[in-house]
XYZ file of C-alpha atoms in Angstrom:
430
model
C -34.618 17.445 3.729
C -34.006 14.153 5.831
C -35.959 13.919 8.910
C -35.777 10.867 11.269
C -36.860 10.309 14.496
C -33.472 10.915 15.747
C -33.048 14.359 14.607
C -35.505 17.460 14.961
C -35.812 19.972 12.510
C -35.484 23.259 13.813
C -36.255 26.475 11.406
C -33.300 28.621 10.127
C -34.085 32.225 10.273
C -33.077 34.236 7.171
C -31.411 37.337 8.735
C -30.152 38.182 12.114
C -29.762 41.421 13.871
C -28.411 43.004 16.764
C -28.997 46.375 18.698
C -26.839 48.467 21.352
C -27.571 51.328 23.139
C -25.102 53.852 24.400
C -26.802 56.621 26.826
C -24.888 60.158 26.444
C -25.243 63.524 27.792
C -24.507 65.851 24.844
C -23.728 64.713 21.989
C -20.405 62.422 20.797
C -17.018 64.450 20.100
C -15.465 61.536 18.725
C -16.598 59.444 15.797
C -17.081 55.788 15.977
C -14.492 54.676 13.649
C -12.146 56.960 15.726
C -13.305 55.016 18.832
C -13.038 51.911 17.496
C -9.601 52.825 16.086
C -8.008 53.367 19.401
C -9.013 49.837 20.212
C -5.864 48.422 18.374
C -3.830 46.416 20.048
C -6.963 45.775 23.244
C -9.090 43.897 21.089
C -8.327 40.292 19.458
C -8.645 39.313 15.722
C -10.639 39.179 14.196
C -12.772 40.733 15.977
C -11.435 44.089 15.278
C -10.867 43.933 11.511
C -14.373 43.214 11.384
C -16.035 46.019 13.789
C -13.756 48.399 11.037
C -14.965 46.743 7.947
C -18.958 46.726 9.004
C -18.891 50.592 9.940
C -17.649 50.513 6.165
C -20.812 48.740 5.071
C -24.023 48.923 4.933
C -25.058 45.784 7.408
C -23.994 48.264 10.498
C -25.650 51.693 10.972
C -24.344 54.093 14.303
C -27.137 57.016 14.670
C -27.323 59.710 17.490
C -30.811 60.056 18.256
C -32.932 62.340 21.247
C -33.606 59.770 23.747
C -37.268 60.975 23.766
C -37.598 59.308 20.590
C -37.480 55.883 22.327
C -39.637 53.798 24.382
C -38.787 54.429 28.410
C -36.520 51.296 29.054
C -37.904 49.240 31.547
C -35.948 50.232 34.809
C -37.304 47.057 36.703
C -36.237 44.904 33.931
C -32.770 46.174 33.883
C -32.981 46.160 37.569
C -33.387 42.469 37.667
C -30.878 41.925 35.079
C -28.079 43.435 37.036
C -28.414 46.735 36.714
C -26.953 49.276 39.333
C -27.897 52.794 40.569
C -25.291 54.311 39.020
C -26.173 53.110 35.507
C -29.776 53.647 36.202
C -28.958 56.998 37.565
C -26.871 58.009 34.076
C -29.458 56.380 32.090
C -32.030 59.146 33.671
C -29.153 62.122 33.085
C -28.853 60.796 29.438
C -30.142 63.405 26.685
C -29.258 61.264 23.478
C -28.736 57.673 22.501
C -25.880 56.528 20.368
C -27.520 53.353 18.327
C -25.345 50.854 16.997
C -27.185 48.071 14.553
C -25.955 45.265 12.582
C -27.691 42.647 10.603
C -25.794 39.507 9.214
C -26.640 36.129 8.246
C -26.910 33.223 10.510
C -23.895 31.158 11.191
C -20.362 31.375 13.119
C -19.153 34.070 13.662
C -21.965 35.673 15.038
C -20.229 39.092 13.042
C -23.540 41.349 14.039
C -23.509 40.564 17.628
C -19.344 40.872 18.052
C -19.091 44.043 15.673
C -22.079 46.109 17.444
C -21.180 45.263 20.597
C -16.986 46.492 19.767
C -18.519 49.402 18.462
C -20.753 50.082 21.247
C -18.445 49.327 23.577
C -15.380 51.813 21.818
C -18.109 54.740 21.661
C -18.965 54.104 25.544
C -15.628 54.241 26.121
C -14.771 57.618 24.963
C -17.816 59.362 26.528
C -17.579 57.550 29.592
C -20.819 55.945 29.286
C -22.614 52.076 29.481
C -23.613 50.300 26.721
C -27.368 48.584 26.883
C -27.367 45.337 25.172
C -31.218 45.846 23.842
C -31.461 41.840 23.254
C -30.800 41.278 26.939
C -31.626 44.271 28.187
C -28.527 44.302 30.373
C -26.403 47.228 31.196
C -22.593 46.194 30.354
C -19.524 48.612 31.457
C -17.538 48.799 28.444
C -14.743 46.750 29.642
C -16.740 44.282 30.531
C -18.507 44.240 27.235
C -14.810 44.082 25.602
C -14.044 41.544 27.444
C -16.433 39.104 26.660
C -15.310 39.606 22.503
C -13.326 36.467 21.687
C -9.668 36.519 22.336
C -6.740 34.966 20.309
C -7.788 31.743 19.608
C -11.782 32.734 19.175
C -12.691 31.797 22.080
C -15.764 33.138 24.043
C -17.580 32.415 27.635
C -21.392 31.452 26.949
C -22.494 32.861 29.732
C -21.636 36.363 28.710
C -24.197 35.793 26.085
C -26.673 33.870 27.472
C -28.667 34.372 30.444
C -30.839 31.318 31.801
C -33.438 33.331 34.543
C -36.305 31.108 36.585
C -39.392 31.517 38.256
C -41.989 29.339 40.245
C -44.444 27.713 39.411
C -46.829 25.242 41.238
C -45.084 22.257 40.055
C -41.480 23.829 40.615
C -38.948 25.880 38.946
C -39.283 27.239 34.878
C -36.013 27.511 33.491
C -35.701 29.948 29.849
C -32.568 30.450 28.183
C -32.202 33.890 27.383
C -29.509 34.923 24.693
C -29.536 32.017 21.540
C -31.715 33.893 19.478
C -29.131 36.064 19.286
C -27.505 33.148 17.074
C -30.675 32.421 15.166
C -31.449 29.186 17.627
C -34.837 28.516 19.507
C -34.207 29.363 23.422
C -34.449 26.077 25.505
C -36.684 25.477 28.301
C -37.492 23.373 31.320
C -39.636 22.609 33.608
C -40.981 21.087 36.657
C -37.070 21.217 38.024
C -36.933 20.803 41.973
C -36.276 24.707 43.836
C -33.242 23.430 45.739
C -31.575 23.184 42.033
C -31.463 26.510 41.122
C -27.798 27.270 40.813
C -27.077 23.477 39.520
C -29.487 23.453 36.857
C -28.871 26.452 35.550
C -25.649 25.465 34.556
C -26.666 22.471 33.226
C -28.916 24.909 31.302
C -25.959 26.657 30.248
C -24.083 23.331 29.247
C -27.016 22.001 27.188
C -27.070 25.681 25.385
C -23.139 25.289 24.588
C -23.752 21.533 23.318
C -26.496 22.516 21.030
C -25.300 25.508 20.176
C -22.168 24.033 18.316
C -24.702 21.115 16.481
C -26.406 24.419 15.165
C -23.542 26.479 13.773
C -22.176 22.976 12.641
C -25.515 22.894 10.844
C -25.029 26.702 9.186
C -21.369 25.759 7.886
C -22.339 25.885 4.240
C -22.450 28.642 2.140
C -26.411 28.685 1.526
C -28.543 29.100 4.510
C -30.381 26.227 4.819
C -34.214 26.383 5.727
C -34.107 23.905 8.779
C -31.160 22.629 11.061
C -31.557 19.391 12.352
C -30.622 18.692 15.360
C -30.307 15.796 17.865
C -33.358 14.775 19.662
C -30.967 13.189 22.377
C -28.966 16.182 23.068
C -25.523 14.964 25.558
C -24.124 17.331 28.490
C -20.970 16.484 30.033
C -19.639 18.583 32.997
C -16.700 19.546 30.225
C -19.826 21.927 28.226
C -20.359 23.437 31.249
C -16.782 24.385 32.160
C -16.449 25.487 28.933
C -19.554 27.782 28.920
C -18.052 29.711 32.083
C -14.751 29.596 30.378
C -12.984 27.487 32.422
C -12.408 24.061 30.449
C -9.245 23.532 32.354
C -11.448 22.573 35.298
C -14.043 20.514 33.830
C -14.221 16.489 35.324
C -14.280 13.091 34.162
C -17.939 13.067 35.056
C -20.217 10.616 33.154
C -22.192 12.713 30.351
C -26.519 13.038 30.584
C -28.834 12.830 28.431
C -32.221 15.239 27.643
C -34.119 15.022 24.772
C -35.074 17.742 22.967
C -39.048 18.941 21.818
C -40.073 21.689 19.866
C -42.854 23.846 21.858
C -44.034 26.203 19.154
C -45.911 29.040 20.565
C -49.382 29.387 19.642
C -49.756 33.183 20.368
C -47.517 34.803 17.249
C -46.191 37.307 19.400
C -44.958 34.937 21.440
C -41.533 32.750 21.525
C -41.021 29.215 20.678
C -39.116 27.004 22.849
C -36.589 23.439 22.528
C -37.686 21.549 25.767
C -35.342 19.597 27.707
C -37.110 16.895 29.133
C -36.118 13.434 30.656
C -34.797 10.968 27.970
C -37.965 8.424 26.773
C -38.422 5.398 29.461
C -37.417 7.866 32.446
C -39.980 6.859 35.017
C -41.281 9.448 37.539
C -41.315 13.261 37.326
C -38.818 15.056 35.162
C -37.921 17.081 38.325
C -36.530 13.568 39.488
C -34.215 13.125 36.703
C -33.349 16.770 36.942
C -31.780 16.257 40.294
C -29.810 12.886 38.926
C -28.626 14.964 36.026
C -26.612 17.271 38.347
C -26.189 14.854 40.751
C -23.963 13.012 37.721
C -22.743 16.469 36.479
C -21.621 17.787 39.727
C -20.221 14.797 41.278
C -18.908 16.194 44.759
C -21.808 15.199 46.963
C -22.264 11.308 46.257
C -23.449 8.743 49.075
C -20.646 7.147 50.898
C -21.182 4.124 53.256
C -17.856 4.087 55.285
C -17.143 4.475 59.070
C -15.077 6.999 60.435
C -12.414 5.580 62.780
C -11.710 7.763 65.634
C -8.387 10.167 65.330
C -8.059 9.328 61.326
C -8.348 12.394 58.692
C -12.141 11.445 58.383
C -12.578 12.062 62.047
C -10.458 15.316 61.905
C -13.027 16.309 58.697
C -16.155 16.054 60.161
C -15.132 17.873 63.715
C -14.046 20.577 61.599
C -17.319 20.634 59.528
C -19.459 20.104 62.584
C -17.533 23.007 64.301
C -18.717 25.407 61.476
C -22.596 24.713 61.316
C -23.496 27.031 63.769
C -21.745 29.564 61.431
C -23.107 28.600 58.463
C -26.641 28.415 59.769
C -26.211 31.773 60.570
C -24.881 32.833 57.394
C -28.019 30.847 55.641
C -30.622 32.224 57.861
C -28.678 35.961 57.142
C -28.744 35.779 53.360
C -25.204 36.018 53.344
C -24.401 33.097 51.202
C -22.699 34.063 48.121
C -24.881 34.643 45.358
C -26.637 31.874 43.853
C -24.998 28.946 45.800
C -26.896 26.552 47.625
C -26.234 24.462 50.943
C -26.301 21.113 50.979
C -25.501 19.265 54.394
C -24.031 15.613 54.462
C -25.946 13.410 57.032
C -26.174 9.793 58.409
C -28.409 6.741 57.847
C -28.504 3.897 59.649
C -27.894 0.540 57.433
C -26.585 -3.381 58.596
C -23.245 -2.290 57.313
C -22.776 0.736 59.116
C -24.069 4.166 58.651
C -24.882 5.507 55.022
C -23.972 8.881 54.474
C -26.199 11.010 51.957
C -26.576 14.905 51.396
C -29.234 17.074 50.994
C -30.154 20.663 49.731
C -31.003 22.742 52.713
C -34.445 24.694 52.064
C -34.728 25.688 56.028
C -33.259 25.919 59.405
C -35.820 27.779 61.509
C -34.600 25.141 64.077
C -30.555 24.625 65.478
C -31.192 21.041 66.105
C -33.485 20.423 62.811
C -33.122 20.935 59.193
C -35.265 20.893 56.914
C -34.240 20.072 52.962
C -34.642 17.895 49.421
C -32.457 14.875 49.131
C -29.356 15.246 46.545
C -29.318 11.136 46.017
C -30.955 8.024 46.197
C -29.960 6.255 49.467
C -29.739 2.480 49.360
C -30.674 1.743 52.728
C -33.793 3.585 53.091
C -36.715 3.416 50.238
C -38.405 6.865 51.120
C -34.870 9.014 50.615
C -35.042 9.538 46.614
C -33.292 12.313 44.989
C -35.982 15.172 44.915
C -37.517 13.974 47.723
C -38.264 16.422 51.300
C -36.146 15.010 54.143
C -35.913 16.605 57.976
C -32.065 16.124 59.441
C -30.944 16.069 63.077
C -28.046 18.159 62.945
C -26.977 15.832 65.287
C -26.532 13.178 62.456
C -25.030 15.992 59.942
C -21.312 14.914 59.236
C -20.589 17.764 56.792
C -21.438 20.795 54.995
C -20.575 22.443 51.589
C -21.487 25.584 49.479
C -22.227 24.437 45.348
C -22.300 26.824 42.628
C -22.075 25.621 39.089
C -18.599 24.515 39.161
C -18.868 22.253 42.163
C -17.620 22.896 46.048
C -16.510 26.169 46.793
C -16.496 25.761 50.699
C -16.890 23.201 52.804
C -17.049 19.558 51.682
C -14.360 18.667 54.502
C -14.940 14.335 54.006
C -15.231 14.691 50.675
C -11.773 15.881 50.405
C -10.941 13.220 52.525
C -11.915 10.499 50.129
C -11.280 12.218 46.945
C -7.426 12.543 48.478
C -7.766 8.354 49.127
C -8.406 7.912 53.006
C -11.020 4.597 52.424
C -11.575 3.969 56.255
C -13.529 0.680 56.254
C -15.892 -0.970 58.897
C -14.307 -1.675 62.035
């Protein structure tokens, strides 16, 4: 095995297995090759032919068990993963379990994972049931579990897969992948990342999964397992992984790509898991949280610094009336919890400079105060030192010029100046 100092080796696992849960009342009428049958024609190739042929073998086993004989799962857990009353509530009515298991080697397809979860989903079908992916532990309605099978052309979104769930810590935000070892690949990891990137990062997460993840099925292509994968230390995101890992690579950019480099954290309880660690590429200088914030500043290029006036009566002035106009709205709406779910609000805001004002946005954190708010800067300004991206800033809203709502794909309200320039109104100094 070649290892350089450009490539990490990263150990192969010899089997992988996957387990679904379907929570009944009763027991089954129909069988699961009869469910699965009656999928013909709703679910792609081959995804189908193979959910048939592994009930005929003996890498898939579907038992009907007393749901005593299991260990109570976690309602909190499930809870946090989505979970709704109604599924919890059938869950509790539930007298038996339908168990589907498959076991297959590592590689692409993923066959265990796509047959058990068909099967799963045909049998919860019928009876009218969920299915609980165990691995996630994540209720799934059976159409939505069919739906994220590959279609036609073998396609799949990550992110019905892979999870990528946070929590604080005193130097910021820890970021887990949850869902590649259902491929046979270490989950990634980072941390230190700034809280007003919580939405942003996690699809950069989600990218950086969907990069490496091809390098490591790349990796399994032969016909022997091999021990060890190697893959790049300098792993590359481009906003077209992401787009891609939400299944929409028809709206991915011509952003510049970002670098991370990749460390093995091996755990040192055995119980626990192993992580790859994205961290800032070598020579970064500063926190990692710093070039966190560049990385989907890059990635997610709708909120860059513009220095440009904003002549009176043009489309610029017309933009930021009608953003200004909303902010006691959105404010409201902030202060409410009524943003959409994880989005985050970043305001656009003036500096002064010799050349005329520099405009820069921030991530709002609070906005106790109408005339005050109170966030982390989104970009380096030139004309002021002490505004770095990552950094706390307080905003007059007097000097705000625009707002917008981000979620992983970019602007989804708002951004009124920005779709001024991006349509090519360049007002200059007057």
């Amino acid at each position: 095995m070649l290892i350089t100092d450009d490539f990490l080796p990263v150990p192969v696992p010899e089997s992988l297995d996957a387990t679904y849960l379907v929570p009944i009342a009763g027991l089954p009428k129909v069988s699961p090759k009869t469910a699965v049958a009656a999928l013909a024609g709703r679910l792609a190739e081959p995804v189908h032919g193979l959910a048939k042929q592994m009930l005929d073998s003996p890498l898939m086993t579907v038992d009907t068990r007393p749901i005593g004989e299991f260990p109570e799962l976690p309602p909190d857990l499930l809870t946090a993963f989505g979970a709704t009353e109604a599924q919890l509530a059938r869950l509790a009515a539930a007298t038996h379990l339908v168990v589907v298991q498959a076991e297959y080697r590592p590689g692409w397809p993923p066959a265990h994972e796509w047959a058990a979860r068909a099967v799963a989903a045909a049998v919860a079908e019928t009876v009218g049931s969920d299915v609980v992916d165990v691995f996630g532990l994540q209720f799934l309605d059976p159409a939505a579990a069919l739906r994220s099978l590959p279609d036609e052309q073998g396609r799949i979104r990550l992110v019905d897969w892979v999870l990528v769930p946070y929590s604080s810590d005193a130097d910021g935000l820890w970021f887990t992948t949850k869902g590649l070892r259902r491929f046979g690949l270490l989950e990634l990891q980072a941390q230190g990342v700034p809280d007003h990137l919580t939405r942003a990062w996690g699809a950069v997460m989600t990218g950086a999964a969907r990069r490496l993840l091809r390098d490591w099925t790349d990796g399994l292509a032969g016909e022997e397992v091999p021990a060890f994968v190697q893959l790049p230390v300098l792993a590359t995101v481009t906003g077209h992984d992401i787009a891609v890992a939400y299944g929409n690579p028809e709206q991915h950019g011509a952003t510049a790509p970002v670098l991370l480099r990749l460390e093995l954290d091996p755990a040192t309880d055995p119980d626990a898991d192993s992580f790859l660690s994205l961290r800032p590429p070598p020579g970064h200088p500063g926190p990692a949280g710093r070039y966190f914030a560049a990385a989907c500043a890059t990635l997610f290029a709708g909120i860059q610094p513009d220095v440009r006036y904003a002549r009176p009566g043009d489309a610029m002035s017309k933009a930021i009336a009608t953003a200004r106009a909303g902010l006691g709205d959105i404010r409201g709406r902030f202060l409410a919890g009524q943003l959409p779910a994880e989005t985050q609000l970043v305001v656009k805001y003036g500096l002064p400079g010799d050349d005329g004002p520099e405009f820069v946005w921030a991530g709002v954190t609070s906005w106790d105060s109408a005339e005050r708010i109170v966030g982390v800067s989104a970009s380096d300004a030139a004309t002021d030192p002490t505004v770095r991206i990552g950094a706390p800033v307080v905003i007059e809203a007097t000097d705000v010029v625009d707002w917008a709502l981000l979620d992983g794909t970019g602007v989804t309200e708002g951004g009124w100046t920005q779709a001024v320039l991006d349509a090519g109104e360049r007002p200059q100094p007057d």
